[in-house]
Every structure is written in C-alpha cells, then in structure tokens.
Short mmCIF file of C-alpha atoms in Angstrom, two decimals:
data_model
loop_
_atom_site.label_atom_id
_atom_site.label_comp_id
_atom_site.label_asym_id
_atom_site.label_seq_id
_atom_site.Cartn_x
_atom_site.Cartn_y
_atom_site.Cartn_z
CA VAL A 26 132.20 124.76 154.18
CA ASN A 27 129.10 126.44 153.11
CA THR A 28 129.37 126.25 149.41
CA GLY A 29 126.27 128.31 148.71
CA TYR A 30 127.40 131.29 150.74
CA LEU A 31 130.81 131.04 149.44
CA MET A 32 129.53 131.11 145.84
CA SER A 33 127.31 134.04 146.87
CA THR A 34 130.48 136.04 147.70
CA TRP A 35 131.70 136.21 144.27
CA ALA A 36 130.68 138.76 141.77
CA PRO A 37 128.06 137.50 139.23
CA GLU A 38 130.34 137.56 136.40
CA VAL A 39 132.80 135.37 138.28
CA ARG A 40 130.19 133.13 139.70
CA ALA A 41 128.88 132.34 136.24
CA ASN A 42 132.34 130.64 135.35
CA ILE A 43 132.55 128.67 138.63
CA ASP A 44 131.73 124.72 138.65
CA ARG A 45 129.99 124.42 141.98
CA ASN A 46 130.78 120.66 142.14
CA GLU A 47 134.44 121.36 141.87
CA VAL A 48 134.12 123.99 144.55
CA GLU A 49 132.39 121.53 146.82
CA GLN A 50 135.02 118.86 146.35
CA TRP A 51 137.86 121.24 146.78
CA ALA A 52 136.42 122.39 150.16
CA LYS A 53 135.72 118.81 151.46
CA ASP A 54 139.61 118.24 150.69
CA CYS A 55 140.82 121.10 152.62
CA GLN A 56 141.22 121.66 156.48
CA TRP A 57 141.58 125.35 156.99
CA GLN A 58 144.06 126.36 159.67
CA SER A 59 144.25 130.13 159.65
CA LEU A 60 143.84 133.40 157.57
CA VAL A 61 146.13 136.35 157.97
CA ILE A 62 145.13 139.71 156.43
CA HIS A 63 148.44 141.56 155.52
CA GLU A 64 146.78 144.72 154.12
CA ARG A 65 143.52 146.42 153.19
CA LYS A 66 143.11 149.36 150.68
CA ALA A 67 139.88 151.22 150.53
CA GLY A 68 136.99 148.78 151.20
CA THR A 69 135.51 150.81 153.94
CA GLN A 70 131.76 151.43 154.45
CA PHE A 71 132.22 154.54 152.17
CA ASP A 72 133.90 152.56 149.17
CA ASP A 73 132.23 150.54 146.44
CA GLU A 74 135.70 148.63 145.92
CA GLY A 75 138.52 147.47 147.75
CA TRP A 76 141.62 145.36 147.90
CA VAL A 77 143.01 142.74 150.42
CA SER A 78 146.26 140.95 150.53
CA PHE A 79 146.06 137.86 152.62
CA THR A 80 147.66 134.45 153.31
CA ALA A 81 145.43 131.53 154.12
CA TYR A 82 146.80 128.32 155.58
CA PHE A 83 145.29 124.97 155.11
CA SER A 84 146.13 121.24 154.85
CA GLN A 85 145.03 119.20 151.89
CA GLN A 86 145.77 115.44 151.40
CA GLY A 87 147.93 115.48 154.68
CA GLN A 88 150.26 118.28 153.06
CA ASN A 89 150.33 121.78 154.80
CA GLN A 90 150.10 124.50 152.30
CA ALA A 91 149.67 128.24 152.11
CA HIS A 92 148.05 130.54 149.57
CA SER A 93 148.58 134.03 149.34
CA GLU A 94 146.59 136.53 147.30
CA HIS A 95 146.08 140.14 146.44
CA SER A 96 142.25 140.29 145.80
CA TYR A 97 140.08 142.88 144.42
CA PHE A 98 136.41 143.25 145.49
CA ILE A 99 133.42 145.32 144.74
CA ARG A 100 130.27 146.29 146.64
CA ILE A 101 127.01 145.34 145.26
CA ASP A 102 123.68 146.13 147.05
CA LYS A 103 125.81 146.56 150.51
CA ARG A 104 127.69 143.47 150.16
CA TRP A 105 131.12 142.70 149.15
CA HIS A 106 131.99 140.47 146.21
CA PHE A 107 135.15 138.86 144.95
CA VAL A 108 136.08 139.86 141.42
CA ASP A 109 139.74 138.96 140.80
CA GLY A 110 142.81 137.98 142.50
CA GLU A 111 146.50 137.79 141.86
CA THR A 112 148.48 134.87 143.58
CA ILE A 113 151.77 136.28 145.37
CA ALA A 114 154.71 134.24 146.30
CA THR A 115 154.34 133.03 149.96
CA PRO A 116 157.54 133.15 151.77
CA LYS A 117 158.36 129.94 153.91
CA PRO A 118 158.80 130.70 157.52
CA GLY A 119 162.16 130.25 159.38
CA ARG A 120 162.55 127.09 161.45
CA ASN A 121 162.31 129.10 164.70
CA ASP A 122 159.40 131.42 163.40
CA PRO A 123 155.89 130.71 164.82
CA CYS A 124 153.95 128.19 162.99
CA PRO A 125 151.47 130.05 160.50
CA CYS A 126 148.79 127.35 161.10
CA GLY A 127 148.28 129.05 164.60
CA SER A 128 149.25 126.22 166.69
CA GLY A 129 151.52 128.37 168.78
CA LYS A 130 154.32 126.20 168.22
CA LYS A 131 157.63 126.88 166.44
CA TYR A 132 157.42 126.03 162.66
CA LYS A 133 160.10 123.32 162.92
CA ARG A 134 158.04 121.41 165.57
CA CYS A 135 154.74 121.76 163.84
CA CYS A 136 154.25 122.05 160.15
CA GLY A 137 157.94 122.22 159.21
#
C-alpha cells in the first residue's frame, strides 16, 4: 500500500489526526481481497460532496474479514477526500453464496 497516497486521500482536518506509522503497520498486516461498492449518492463531476457505501474484504493475521462503511467525501481542488465514515453491519454470506473474496468459489469451500 502506498501510504503517502492513502494519506493524501483524507481531508486535511482528518489527516492531521492520523498516525502515519500506525497506518503503515496496519497496511502491511492486511492482504486486500476485494472491494464492493453498494451505493453512491452524489459524488459526480458536478458535485462537491458525495457518499459511498462499500464493503472491503481482506485477510489479517490469517483471518478473513470484511469491513462495511458508509463514507462521506468532499472535493478539494478537483480531488475527492475522505471526511468521515460510519461502520455498518456486514452480513455473513450463506454457505452456498459466492465467496466475497472474489475467488469464484462457494463461501463454504473458501473463506467459510
């Protein structure tokens, strides 16, 4: 993970409260599997703010995990910046559902 780029995507007031070393260590500990965008409100080229609901699938210390969030972004100088997010409950897939990691296998035969 390019930590410098990641940090540049946060709004300045958010970035001021972030410990870069913690972000780097966290990023090293995670293996990202997939990102699913569920919904976007506003956030077009004509907007200055927008909201995105997503689920990120990753593995950390050998454990498959999912993080779902509804995030708020603002545009500063033609670039989108993360301002705040609210974690939302991630429903666990059914045994016969496709695995959310993107492998193409059933959940029970992959990450389940």
